[in-house]
Amino acid sequence: MVIIRTLPEMRAASIVVKRGHRRVALVPTMGALHEGHVALMRRARDGGAAVVVSVYVNPTQFGPHEDFKQYPRDLEADARLCEREGVAAVFAPSDDEMYPGGLQSSVFVEENALARRLEGERRPGHFRGVCTVVAKLFNIVQPDSALFGQKDYQQLKIVQRMVRDLRFPVEIIPVPTVREADGVALSSRNQRLSDAERAQAPVLWKALGITRDLFNQGERNAHQLEAAMSHAVALAPSARLDYAQIADAETLEPVNDAQSGNVALIAAHVGETRLIDNLIL
Ligand code: AMP
């Protein structure tokens, strides 16, 4: 496995793989890798593709009051895990390599429909940063496919839109959310929960489960389903609900009458840490 830091080296490595008639599969990450990322790597390897894992904490997707500085970084441990998983290359570029014109550079990629809702509403500029960095990674790595976790459901849908609208020749492969035994979705941010907070983190998955049960029992009023999620979160003293919404799974527009195939999305702070999760009804 190689660790690549520069754009010319990354491009050259991709060309070599493609000349050998192998596919290149990209797993974009911000590092602090865990079993959720591993699921993406394993799925990426299916069919014999050479797997590139990018590790880059992208400054432009963090708001001014978000956790960019405190975001966990450990490239050595990440590289060891990637090597164990049979990854061909880790691409770990610098900010200069990704933003040659500086972080205020003049070209950004923006999705303007799905990105207005939910996370986009609470985190202005977040998806602009995500789309921009993913577009850059696609241009640099030139992957045949790229893998994204369903844990970040809105991100997955926005990336699919970007690929459709900008005609990127990249197949987007969604991967189901990997969870701890108690239902908590694996996330690099879980490291920041205290023991007491970690004990309350399952409340998001519990709230989604309650909604699913109500739906399966015949409840179709989306506002009732959302209220049930909100009540469930209120029972955890360290948790503060940000949103709980039933939405169309493609447009992410809120629905009044829930249907099979809609998505339930939830975001909450547990202590200072913001967690998100979702479930397809
Ligand atoms: P991140 O490093 O948090 O930006 O995540 C990189 C990729 O891994 C994204 O596509 C995430 O959706 C995916 N991912 C993160 N956590 C999980 C998880 N628990 N299960 C599946 N995919 C995940």
PDB file of C-alpha atoms and ligand atoms in Angstrom:
ATOM      1  CA  MET A   1       0.000   0.000   0.000  1.00  0.00           C
ATOM      2  CA  VAL A   2       1.237   3.480  -0.817  1.00  0.00           C
ATOM      3  CA  ILE A   3       0.506   6.771   0.915  1.00  0.00           C
ATOM      4  CA  ILE A   4       0.164   9.493  -1.695  1.00  0.00           C
ATOM      5  CA  ARG A   5       0.315  13.176  -0.833  1.00  0.00           C
ATOM      6  CA  THR A   6       0.305  14.999  -4.151  1.00  0.00           C
ATOM      7  CA  LEU A   7      -2.029  15.372  -7.073  1.00  0.00           C
ATOM      8  CA  PRO A   8       0.446  14.333  -9.844  1.00  0.00           C
ATOM      9  CA  GLU A   9       1.366  11.157  -7.950  1.00  0.00           C
ATOM     10  CA  MET A  10      -2.286  10.308  -7.387  1.00  0.00           C
ATOM     11  CA  ARG A  11      -3.167  10.844 -11.053  1.00  0.00           C
ATOM     12  CA  ALA A  12      -0.181   8.760 -12.174  1.00  0.00           C
ATOM     13  CA  ALA A  13      -1.118   5.907  -9.827  1.00  0.00           C
ATOM     14  CA  SER A  14      -4.695   5.853 -11.157  1.00  0.00           C
ATOM     15  CA  ILE A  15      -3.481   5.784 -14.759  1.00  0.00           C
ATOM     16  CA  VAL A  16      -1.232   2.797 -13.999  1.00  0.00           C
ATOM     17  CA  VAL A  17      -4.169   0.888 -12.475  1.00  0.00           C
ATOM     18  CA  LYS A  18      -6.428   1.642 -15.426  1.00  0.00           C
ATOM     19  CA  ARG A  19      -3.786   0.618 -17.961  1.00  0.00           C
ATOM     20  CA  GLY A  20      -3.845  -2.767 -16.247  1.00  0.00           C
ATOM     21  CA  HIS A  21      -7.616  -2.843 -16.963  1.00  0.00           C
ATOM     22  CA  ARG A  22      -8.480  -2.647 -13.295  1.00  0.00           C
ATOM     23  CA  ARG A  23     -11.173  -0.399 -11.935  1.00  0.00           C
ATOM     24  CA  VAL A  24     -10.427   2.276  -9.382  1.00  0.00           C
ATOM     25  CA  ALA A  25     -12.861   2.592  -6.428  1.00  0.00           C
ATOM     26  CA  LEU A  26     -12.662   5.671  -4.210  1.00  0.00           C
ATOM     27  CA  VAL A  27     -13.683   5.813  -0.547  1.00  0.00           C
ATOM     28  CA  PRO A  28     -13.699   9.497   0.499  1.00  0.00           C
ATOM     29  CA  THR A  29     -13.207   9.963   4.256  1.00  0.00           C
ATOM     30  CA  MET A  30     -12.067  12.488   6.827  1.00  0.00           C
ATOM     31  CA  GLY A  31      -9.988   9.845   8.627  1.00  0.00           C
ATOM     32  CA  ALA A  32     -10.277   8.585  12.222  1.00  0.00           C
ATOM     33  CA  LEU A  33     -11.329   5.425  10.434  1.00  0.00           C
ATOM     34  CA  HIS A  34     -13.663   2.885  12.034  1.00  0.00           C
ATOM     35  CA  GLU A  35     -15.675  -0.203  11.058  1.00  0.00           C
ATOM     36  CA  GLY A  36     -18.163   1.973   9.132  1.00  0.00           C
ATOM     37  CA  HIS A  37     -15.370   3.075   6.824  1.00  0.00           C
ATOM     38  CA  VAL A  38     -14.141  -0.529   6.680  1.00  0.00           C
ATOM     39  CA  ALA A  39     -17.544  -1.616   5.318  1.00  0.00           C
ATOM     40  CA  LEU A  40     -17.087   0.905   2.488  1.00  0.00           C
ATOM     41  CA  MET A  41     -13.571  -0.391   1.750  1.00  0.00           C
ATOM     42  CA  ARG A  42     -14.744  -4.019   1.663  1.00  0.00           C
ATOM     43  CA  ARG A  43     -17.627  -3.194  -0.641  1.00  0.00           C
ATOM     44  CA  ALA A  44     -15.211  -1.166  -2.803  1.00  0.00           C
ATOM     45  CA  ARG A  45     -12.956  -4.199  -3.237  1.00  0.00           C
ATOM     46  CA  ASP A  46     -15.833  -6.310  -4.642  1.00  0.00           C
ATOM     47  CA  GLY A  47     -15.137  -7.104  -8.259  1.00  0.00           C
ATOM     48  CA  GLY A  48     -11.403  -6.630  -7.840  1.00  0.00           C
ATOM     49  CA  ALA A  49     -11.152  -2.842  -7.988  1.00  0.00           C
ATOM     50  CA  ALA A  50      -8.029  -1.109  -6.699  1.00  0.00           C
ATOM     51  CA  VAL A  51      -9.263   0.806  -3.652  1.00  0.00           C
ATOM     52  CA  VAL A  52      -8.149   4.368  -2.942  1.00  0.00           C
ATOM     53  CA  VAL A  53      -9.105   5.772   0.476  1.00  0.00           C
ATOM     54  CA  SER A  54      -8.824   9.541   0.680  1.00  0.00           C
ATOM     55  CA  VAL A  55      -8.160  10.947   4.139  1.00  0.00           C
ATOM     56  CA  TYR A  56      -8.728  14.677   4.195  1.00  0.00           C
ATOM     57  CA  VAL A  57     -10.416  16.833   6.825  1.00  0.00           C
ATOM     58  CA  ASN A  58     -11.973  19.324   4.444  1.00  0.00           C
ATOM     59  CA  PRO A  59     -11.982  22.793   6.017  1.00  0.00           C
ATOM     60  CA  THR A  60     -14.637  24.257   3.706  1.00  0.00           C
ATOM     61  CA  GLN A  61     -17.376  21.928   4.944  1.00  0.00           C
ATOM     62  CA  PHE A  62     -17.048  23.090   8.562  1.00  0.00           C
ATOM     63  CA  GLY A  63     -18.857  26.166   9.828  1.00  0.00           C
ATOM     64  CA  PRO A  64     -16.952  28.808  11.832  1.00  0.00           C
ATOM     65  CA  HIS A  65     -18.270  27.420  15.129  1.00  0.00           C
ATOM     66  CA  GLU A  66     -17.911  23.741  14.251  1.00  0.00           C
ATOM     67  CA  ASP A  67     -15.295  21.212  15.298  1.00  0.00           C
ATOM     68  CA  PHE A  68     -12.718  21.518  12.466  1.00  0.00           C
ATOM     69  CA  LYS A  69      -9.785  22.050  14.864  1.00  0.00           C
ATOM     70  CA  GLN A  70     -10.868  19.312  17.293  1.00  0.00           C
ATOM     71  CA  TYR A  71     -11.756  16.782  14.570  1.00  0.00           C
ATOM     72  CA  PRO A  72      -9.756  13.595  15.376  1.00  0.00           C
ATOM     73  CA  ARG A  73      -6.706  13.030  13.157  1.00  0.00           C
ATOM     74  CA  ASP A  74      -4.419   9.956  13.194  1.00  0.00           C
ATOM     75  CA  LEU A  75      -3.012   9.165   9.759  1.00  0.00           C
ATOM     76  CA  GLU A  76      -0.691   6.416  11.036  1.00  0.00           C
ATOM     77  CA  ALA A  77      -3.525   4.416  12.576  1.00  0.00           C
ATOM     78  CA  ASP A  78      -5.685   5.074   9.490  1.00  0.00           C
ATOM     79  CA  ALA A  79      -2.931   3.807   7.179  1.00  0.00           C
ATOM     80  CA  ARG A  80      -2.470   0.646   9.265  1.00  0.00           C
ATOM     81  CA  LEU A  81      -6.174  -0.112   9.064  1.00  0.00           C
ATOM     82  CA  CYS A  82      -6.243   0.518   5.305  1.00  0.00           C
ATOM     83  CA  GLU A  83      -3.266  -1.762   4.789  1.00  0.00           C
ATOM     84  CA  ARG A  84      -4.983  -4.516   6.781  1.00  0.00           C
ATOM     85  CA  GLU A  85      -8.037  -4.117   4.523  1.00  0.00           C
ATOM     86  CA  GLY A  86      -6.078  -4.544   1.297  1.00  0.00           C
ATOM     87  CA  VAL A  87      -6.386  -0.912   0.191  1.00  0.00           C
ATOM     88  CA  ALA A  88      -4.070  -0.008  -2.723  1.00  0.00           C
ATOM     89  CA  ALA A  89      -3.477   3.641  -1.828  1.00  0.00           C
ATOM     90  CA  VAL A  90      -4.251   6.203   0.841  1.00  0.00           C
ATOM     91  CA  PHE A  91      -4.533   9.688  -0.627  1.00  0.00           C
ATOM     92  CA  ALA A  92      -3.799  12.241   2.102  1.00  0.00           C
ATOM     93  CA  PRO A  93      -3.380  15.632   0.434  1.00  0.00           C
ATOM     94  CA  SER A  94      -2.512  18.974   2.053  1.00  0.00           C
ATOM     95  CA  ASP A  95      -4.826  21.998   1.934  1.00  0.00           C
ATOM     96  CA  ASP A  96      -2.533  23.571  -0.707  1.00  0.00           C
ATOM     97  CA  GLU A  97      -2.904  20.499  -2.881  1.00  0.00           C
ATOM     98  CA  MET A  98      -6.709  20.614  -2.629  1.00  0.00           C
ATOM     99  CA  TYR A  99      -7.188  24.411  -2.623  1.00  0.00           C
ATOM    100  CA  PRO A 100      -4.319  25.886  -4.693  1.00  0.00           C
ATOM    101  CA  GLY A 101      -6.047  29.277  -4.694  1.00  0.00           C
ATOM    102  CA  GLY A 102      -6.563  29.242  -0.919  1.00  0.00           C
ATOM    103  CA  LEU A 103      -9.650  28.270   1.029  1.00  0.00           C
ATOM    104  CA  GLN A 104     -11.538  31.312  -0.256  1.00  0.00           C
ATOM    105  CA  SER A 105     -10.831  30.190  -3.833  1.00  0.00           C
ATOM    106  CA  SER A 106     -13.300  31.375  -6.424  1.00  0.00           C
ATOM    107  CA  VAL A 107     -14.759  28.109  -7.740  1.00  0.00           C
ATOM    108  CA  PHE A 108     -17.151  26.059  -5.633  1.00  0.00           C
ATOM    109  CA  VAL A 109     -19.709  23.396  -6.509  1.00  0.00           C
ATOM    110  CA  GLU A 110     -23.169  23.911  -5.089  1.00  0.00           C
ATOM    111  CA  GLU A 111     -26.286  21.767  -5.165  1.00  0.00           C
ATOM    112  CA  ASN A 112     -29.316  23.979  -4.736  1.00  0.00           C
ATOM    113  CA  ALA A 113     -32.348  21.813  -4.010  1.00  0.00           C
ATOM    114  CA  LEU A 114     -31.660  18.978  -1.567  1.00  0.00           C
ATOM    115  CA  ALA A 115     -28.912  20.960   0.144  1.00  0.00           C
ATOM    116  CA  ARG A 116     -31.345  23.619   1.346  1.00  0.00           C
ATOM    117  CA  ARG A 117     -33.040  21.272   3.814  1.00  0.00           C
ATOM    118  CA  LEU A 118     -32.201  19.542   7.104  1.00  0.00           C
ATOM    119  CA  GLU A 119     -28.411  19.544   7.577  1.00  0.00           C
ATOM    120  CA  GLY A 120     -28.020  22.248   4.925  1.00  0.00           C
ATOM    121  CA  GLU A 121     -30.411  24.551   6.738  1.00  0.00           C
ATOM    122  CA  ARG A 122     -28.587  24.118  10.054  1.00  0.00           C
ATOM    123  CA  ARG A 123     -25.084  24.069   8.615  1.00  0.00           C
ATOM    124  CA  PRO A 124     -24.935  26.801   5.943  1.00  0.00           C
ATOM    125  CA  GLY A 125     -22.213  26.104   3.381  1.00  0.00           C
ATOM    126  CA  HIS A 126     -21.668  22.542   4.587  1.00  0.00           C
ATOM    127  CA  PHE A 127     -22.815  20.781   1.418  1.00  0.00           C
ATOM    128  CA  ARG A 128     -21.113  23.367  -0.775  1.00  0.00           C
ATOM    129  CA  GLY A 129     -17.883  22.283   0.897  1.00  0.00           C
ATOM    130  CA  VAL A 130     -18.765  18.606   0.520  1.00  0.00           C
ATOM    131  CA  CYS A 131     -19.686  18.874  -3.179  1.00  0.00           C
ATOM    132  CA  THR A 132     -16.580  20.930  -3.914  1.00  0.00           C
ATOM    133  CA  VAL A 133     -14.190  18.502  -2.252  1.00  0.00           C
ATOM    134  CA  VAL A 134     -15.866  15.422  -3.742  1.00  0.00           C
ATOM    135  CA  ALA A 135     -15.730  16.982  -7.233  1.00  0.00           C
ATOM    136  CA  LYS A 136     -12.030  17.726  -6.719  1.00  0.00           C
ATOM    137  CA  LEU A 137     -11.379  14.171  -5.526  1.00  0.00           C
ATOM    138  CA  PHE A 138     -13.188  12.766  -8.566  1.00  0.00           C
ATOM    139  CA  ASN A 139     -11.034  14.924 -10.849  1.00  0.00           C
ATOM    140  CA  ILE A 140      -7.819  13.938  -9.113  1.00  0.00           C
ATOM    141  CA  VAL A 141      -8.409  10.227  -8.479  1.00  0.00           C
ATOM    142  CA  GLN A 142     -10.543   9.586 -11.591  1.00  0.00           C
ATOM    143  CA  PRO A 143     -12.386   6.685  -9.957  1.00  0.00           C
ATOM    144  CA  ASP A 144     -14.793   4.358 -11.760  1.00  0.00           C
ATOM    145  CA  SER A 145     -16.884   4.114  -8.600  1.00  0.00           C
ATOM    146  CA  ALA A 146     -17.127   5.903  -5.251  1.00  0.00           C
ATOM    147  CA  LEU A 147     -18.655   4.602  -2.034  1.00  0.00           C
ATOM    148  CA  PHE A 148     -20.750   6.616   0.399  1.00  0.00           C
ATOM    149  CA  GLY A 149     -22.398   5.570   3.649  1.00  0.00           C
ATOM    150  CA  GLN A 150     -26.166   5.736   4.112  1.00  0.00           C
ATOM    151  CA  LYS A 151     -25.440   7.084   7.573  1.00  0.00           C
ATOM    152  CA  ASP A 152     -24.984  10.476   5.922  1.00  0.00           C
ATOM    153  CA  TYR A 153     -28.150  10.041   3.901  1.00  0.00           C
ATOM    154  CA  GLN A 154     -28.550  13.619   2.707  1.00  0.00           C
ATOM    155  CA  GLN A 155     -24.906  13.749   1.658  1.00  0.00           C
ATOM    156  CA  LEU A 156     -25.349  10.556  -0.363  1.00  0.00           C
ATOM    157  CA  LYS A 157     -28.386  11.970  -2.177  1.00  0.00           C
ATOM    158  CA  ILE A 158     -26.655  15.286  -2.897  1.00  0.00           C
ATOM    159  CA  VAL A 159     -23.561  13.553  -4.272  1.00  0.00           C
ATOM    160  CA  GLN A 160     -25.803  11.427  -6.516  1.00  0.00           C
ATOM    161  CA  ARG A 161     -27.426  14.634  -7.809  1.00  0.00           C
ATOM    162  CA  MET A 162     -24.066  16.266  -8.428  1.00  0.00           C
ATOM    163  CA  VAL A 163     -22.837  13.242 -10.369  1.00  0.00           C
ATOM    164  CA  ARG A 164     -26.030  13.200 -12.428  1.00  0.00           C
ATOM    165  CA  ASP A 165     -26.044  16.918 -13.183  1.00  0.00           C
ATOM    166  CA  LEU A 166     -22.308  17.445 -13.758  1.00  0.00           C
ATOM    167  CA  ARG A 167     -22.064  14.224 -15.806  1.00  0.00           C
ATOM    168  CA  PHE A 168     -19.292  12.679 -13.728  1.00  0.00           C
ATOM    169  CA  PRO A 169     -18.495   9.193 -15.092  1.00  0.00           C
ATOM    170  CA  VAL A 170     -18.504   7.748 -11.574  1.00  0.00           C
ATOM    171  CA  GLU A 171     -20.827   5.087 -10.205  1.00  0.00           C
ATOM    172  CA  ILE A 172     -22.024   6.001  -6.709  1.00  0.00           C
ATOM    173  CA  ILE A 173     -22.411   2.949  -4.466  1.00  0.00           C
ATOM    174  CA  PRO A 174     -24.400   3.401  -1.213  1.00  0.00           C
ATOM    175  CA  VAL A 175     -23.387   1.271   1.785  1.00  0.00           C
ATOM    176  CA  PRO A 176     -25.710   0.491   4.745  1.00  0.00           C
ATOM    177  CA  THR A 177     -24.956   2.037   8.133  1.00  0.00           C
ATOM    178  CA  VAL A 178     -22.721   0.034  10.457  1.00  0.00           C
ATOM    179  CA  ARG A 179     -23.865   0.152  14.090  1.00  0.00           C
ATOM    180  CA  GLU A 180     -22.630  -0.771  17.548  1.00  0.00           C
ATOM    181  CA  ALA A 181     -24.493  -3.551  19.355  1.00  0.00           C
ATOM    182  CA  ASP A 182     -26.761  -0.949  21.030  1.00  0.00           C
ATOM    183  CA  GLY A 183     -27.714   0.610  17.690  1.00  0.00           C
ATOM    184  CA  VAL A 184     -25.449   3.667  17.772  1.00  0.00           C
ATOM    185  CA  ALA A 185     -24.196   4.435  14.257  1.00  0.00           C
ATOM    186  CA  LEU A 186     -20.404   4.354  14.165  1.00  0.00           C
ATOM    187  CA  SER A 187     -18.985   7.842  13.745  1.00  0.00           C
ATOM    188  CA  SER A 188     -15.586   9.450  14.277  1.00  0.00           C
ATOM    189  CA  ARG A 189     -17.394  11.983  16.462  1.00  0.00           C
ATOM    190  CA  ASN A 190     -18.485   9.261  18.942  1.00  0.00           C
ATOM    191  CA  GLN A 191     -14.934   9.408  20.351  1.00  0.00           C
ATOM    192  CA  ARG A 192     -15.825  12.763  21.839  1.00  0.00           C
ATOM    193  CA  LEU A 193     -18.740  11.486  23.953  1.00  0.00           C
ATOM    194  CA  SER A 194     -18.124  11.095  27.693  1.00  0.00           C
ATOM    195  CA  ASP A 195     -19.131   7.725  29.200  1.00  0.00           C
ATOM    196  CA  ALA A 196     -22.384   9.238  30.472  1.00  0.00           C
ATOM    197  CA  GLU A 197     -23.140  10.756  27.048  1.00  0.00           C
ATOM    198  CA  ARG A 198     -22.228   7.551  25.219  1.00  0.00           C
ATOM    199  CA  ALA A 199     -24.785   5.753  27.380  1.00  0.00           C
ATOM    200  CA  GLN A 200     -27.458   8.143  26.028  1.00  0.00           C
ATOM    201  CA  ALA A 201     -26.332   8.085  22.382  1.00  0.00           C
ATOM    202  CA  PRO A 202     -28.628   5.126  21.475  1.00  0.00           C
ATOM    203  CA  VAL A 203     -31.576   7.514  21.854  1.00  0.00           C
ATOM    204  CA  LEU A 204     -31.413   8.468  18.158  1.00  0.00           C
ATOM    205  CA  TRP A 205     -31.697   4.870  16.982  1.00  0.00           C
ATOM    206  CA  LYS A 206     -34.369   4.196  19.609  1.00  0.00           C
ATOM    207  CA  ALA A 207     -36.399   7.161  18.346  1.00  0.00           C
ATOM    208  CA  LEU A 208     -36.129   5.880  14.770  1.00  0.00           C
ATOM    209  CA  GLY A 209     -37.168   2.399  15.951  1.00  0.00           C
ATOM    210  CA  ILE A 210     -40.248   3.779  17.712  1.00  0.00           C
ATOM    211  CA  THR A 211     -41.246   5.600  14.535  1.00  0.00           C
ATOM    212  CA  ARG A 212     -40.746   2.463  12.469  1.00  0.00           C
ATOM    213  CA  ASP A 213     -42.884   0.446  14.898  1.00  0.00           C
ATOM    214  CA  LEU A 214     -45.665   3.049  14.816  1.00  0.00           C
ATOM    215  CA  PHE A 215     -45.512   3.130  11.029  1.00  0.00           C
ATOM    216  CA  ASN A 216     -45.684  -0.662  10.858  1.00  0.00           C
ATOM    217  CA  GLN A 217     -48.717  -0.549  13.162  1.00  0.00           C
ATOM    218  CA  GLY A 218     -50.462   1.690  10.626  1.00  0.00           C
ATOM    219  CA  GLU A 219     -49.668   5.258  11.742  1.00  0.00           C
ATOM    220  CA  ARG A 220     -49.364   7.370   8.569  1.00  0.00           C
ATOM    221  CA  ASN A 221     -49.530  10.888  10.000  1.00  0.00           C
ATOM    222  CA  ALA A 222     -45.961  12.159   9.552  1.00  0.00           C
ATOM    223  CA  HIS A 223     -46.394  14.767  12.303  1.00  0.00           C
ATOM    224  CA  GLN A 224     -47.357  12.047  14.782  1.00  0.00           C
ATOM    225  CA  LEU A 225     -44.345  10.008  13.751  1.00  0.00           C
ATOM    226  CA  GLU A 226     -42.081  13.045  14.143  1.00  0.00           C
ATOM    227  CA  ALA A 227     -43.588  13.861  17.540  1.00  0.00           C
ATOM    228  CA  ALA A 228     -42.866  10.313  18.691  1.00  0.00           C
ATOM    229  CA  MET A 229     -39.193  10.748  17.769  1.00  0.00           C
ATOM    230  CA  SER A 230     -39.046  14.042  19.566  1.00  0.00           C
ATOM    231  CA  HIS A 231     -40.604  12.549  22.739  1.00  0.00           C
ATOM    232  CA  ALA A 232     -38.140   9.670  22.691  1.00  0.00           C
ATOM    233  CA  VAL A 233     -35.184  12.069  22.521  1.00  0.00           C
ATOM    234  CA  ALA A 234     -36.604  14.217  25.324  1.00  0.00           C
ATOM    235  CA  LEU A 235     -36.257  11.229  27.691  1.00  0.00           C
ATOM    236  CA  ALA A 236     -32.441  11.381  27.502  1.00  0.00           C
ATOM    237  CA  PRO A 237     -31.296  14.243  29.781  1.00  0.00           C
ATOM    238  CA  SER A 238     -28.101  15.033  27.816  1.00  0.00           C
ATOM    239  CA  ALA A 239     -29.784  14.952  24.403  1.00  0.00           C
ATOM    240  CA  ARG A 240     -31.195  17.985  22.615  1.00  0.00           C
ATOM    241  CA  LEU A 241     -33.187  17.380  19.428  1.00  0.00           C
ATOM    242  CA  ASP A 242     -32.178  19.352  16.369  1.00  0.00           C
ATOM    243  CA  TYR A 243     -34.704  17.892  13.933  1.00  0.00           C
ATOM    244  CA  ALA A 244     -36.834  14.791  13.428  1.00  0.00           C
ATOM    245  CA  GLN A 245     -38.407  14.579  10.010  1.00  0.00           C
ATOM    246  CA  ILE A 246     -40.168  12.172   7.687  1.00  0.00           C
ATOM    247  CA  ALA A 247     -39.221  13.035   4.114  1.00  0.00           C
ATOM    248  CA  ASP A 248     -39.404  11.817   0.561  1.00  0.00           C
ATOM    249  CA  ALA A 249     -36.346   9.591   0.100  1.00  0.00           C
ATOM    250  CA  GLU A 250     -35.286  11.244  -3.182  1.00  0.00           C
ATOM    251  CA  THR A 251     -36.290  14.923  -2.893  1.00  0.00           C
ATOM    252  CA  LEU A 252     -35.953  15.096   0.931  1.00  0.00           C
ATOM    253  CA  GLU A 253     -39.111  17.204   0.991  1.00  0.00           C
ATOM    254  CA  PRO A 254     -41.137  16.798   4.188  1.00  0.00           C
ATOM    255  CA  VAL A 255     -44.282  14.696   3.757  1.00  0.00           C
ATOM    256  CA  ASN A 256     -47.631  14.894   5.567  1.00  0.00           C
ATOM    257  CA  ASP A 257     -48.738  11.332   4.870  1.00  0.00           C
ATOM    258  CA  ALA A 258     -45.957   8.855   5.432  1.00  0.00           C
ATOM    259  CA  GLN A 259     -45.477   6.069   2.910  1.00  0.00           C
ATOM    260  CA  SER A 260     -43.337   3.003   2.698  1.00  0.00           C
ATOM    261  CA  GLY A 261     -39.955   4.073   1.256  1.00  0.00           C
ATOM    262  CA  ASN A 262     -39.951   7.483   2.982  1.00  0.00           C
ATOM    263  CA  VAL A 263     -36.941   8.280   5.108  1.00  0.00           C
ATOM    264  CA  ALA A 264     -36.978   9.244   8.791  1.00  0.00           C
ATOM    265  CA  LEU A 265     -34.093  11.592   9.568  1.00  0.00           C
ATOM    266  CA  ILE A 266     -32.934  12.700  12.991  1.00  0.00           C
ATOM    267  CA  ALA A 267     -30.230  14.991  14.372  1.00  0.00           C
ATOM    268  CA  ALA A 268     -29.528  15.688  18.034  1.00  0.00           C
ATOM    269  CA  HIS A 269     -26.801  17.013  20.255  1.00  0.00           C
ATOM    270  CA  VAL A 270     -25.718  14.627  22.975  1.00  0.00           C
ATOM    271  CA  GLY A 271     -23.735  16.880  25.283  1.00  0.00           C
ATOM    272  CA  GLU A 272     -21.669  19.012  22.898  1.00  0.00           C
ATOM    273  CA  THR A 273     -21.504  16.370  20.176  1.00  0.00           C
ATOM    274  CA  ARG A 274     -23.902  16.503  17.261  1.00  0.00           C
ATOM    275  CA  LEU A 275     -25.098  13.103  16.019  1.00  0.00           C
ATOM    276  CA  ILE A 276     -27.271  12.191  13.014  1.00  0.00           C
ATOM    277  CA  ASP A 277     -29.035   9.019  11.954  1.00  0.00           C
ATOM    278  CA  ASN A 278     -31.795   7.877   9.609  1.00  0.00           C
ATOM    279  CA  LEU A 279     -33.993   4.941   8.646  1.00  0.00           C
ATOM    280  CA  ILE A 280     -35.958   4.047   5.523  1.00  0.00           C
ATOM    281  CA  LEU A 281     -39.549   3.198   6.497  1.00  0.00           C
TER     282      LEU A 281
HETATM  283  P1  AMP B   1     -16.542  10.645   7.274  1.00  0.00           P
HETATM  284  O1  AMP B   1     -15.124  10.218   7.480  1.00  0.00           O
HETATM  285  O2  AMP B   1     -17.327  10.725   8.537  1.00  0.00           O
HETATM  286  O3  AMP B   1     -16.649  11.861   6.393  1.00  0.00           O
HETATM  287  O4  AMP B   1     -17.246   9.473   6.477  1.00  0.00           O
HETATM  288  C1  AMP B   1     -16.696   8.982   5.281  1.00  0.00           C
HETATM  289  C2  AMP B   1     -17.675   8.035   4.651  1.00  0.00           C
HETATM  290  O5  AMP B   1     -17.945   6.949   5.532  1.00  0.00           O
HETATM  291  C3  AMP B   1     -19.033   8.688   4.347  1.00  0.00           C
HETATM  292  O6  AMP B   1     -19.504   8.201   3.095  1.00  0.00           O
HETATM  293  C4  AMP B   1     -19.885   8.210   5.481  1.00  0.00           C
HETATM  294  O7  AMP B   1     -21.262   8.162   5.167  1.00  0.00           O
HETATM  295  C5  AMP B   1     -19.334   6.807   5.709  1.00  0.00           C
HETATM  296  N1  AMP B   1     -19.647   6.362   7.061  1.00  0.00           N
HETATM  297  C6  AMP B   1     -19.367   6.993   8.224  1.00  0.00           C
HETATM  298  N2  AMP B   1     -19.858   6.302   9.269  1.00  0.00           N
HETATM  299  C7  AMP B   1     -20.476   5.209   8.758  1.00  0.00           C
HETATM  300  C8  AMP B   1     -21.196   4.108   9.317  1.00  0.00           C
HETATM  301  N3  AMP B   1     -21.383   3.988  10.631  1.00  0.00           N
HETATM  302  N4  AMP B   1     -21.694   3.175   8.475  1.00  0.00           N
HETATM  303  C9  AMP B   1     -21.524   3.286   7.132  1.00  0.00           C
HETATM  304  N5  AMP B   1     -20.844   4.306   6.547  1.00  0.00           N
HETATM  305  C10 AMP B   1     -20.336   5.253   7.332  1.00  0.00           C
END
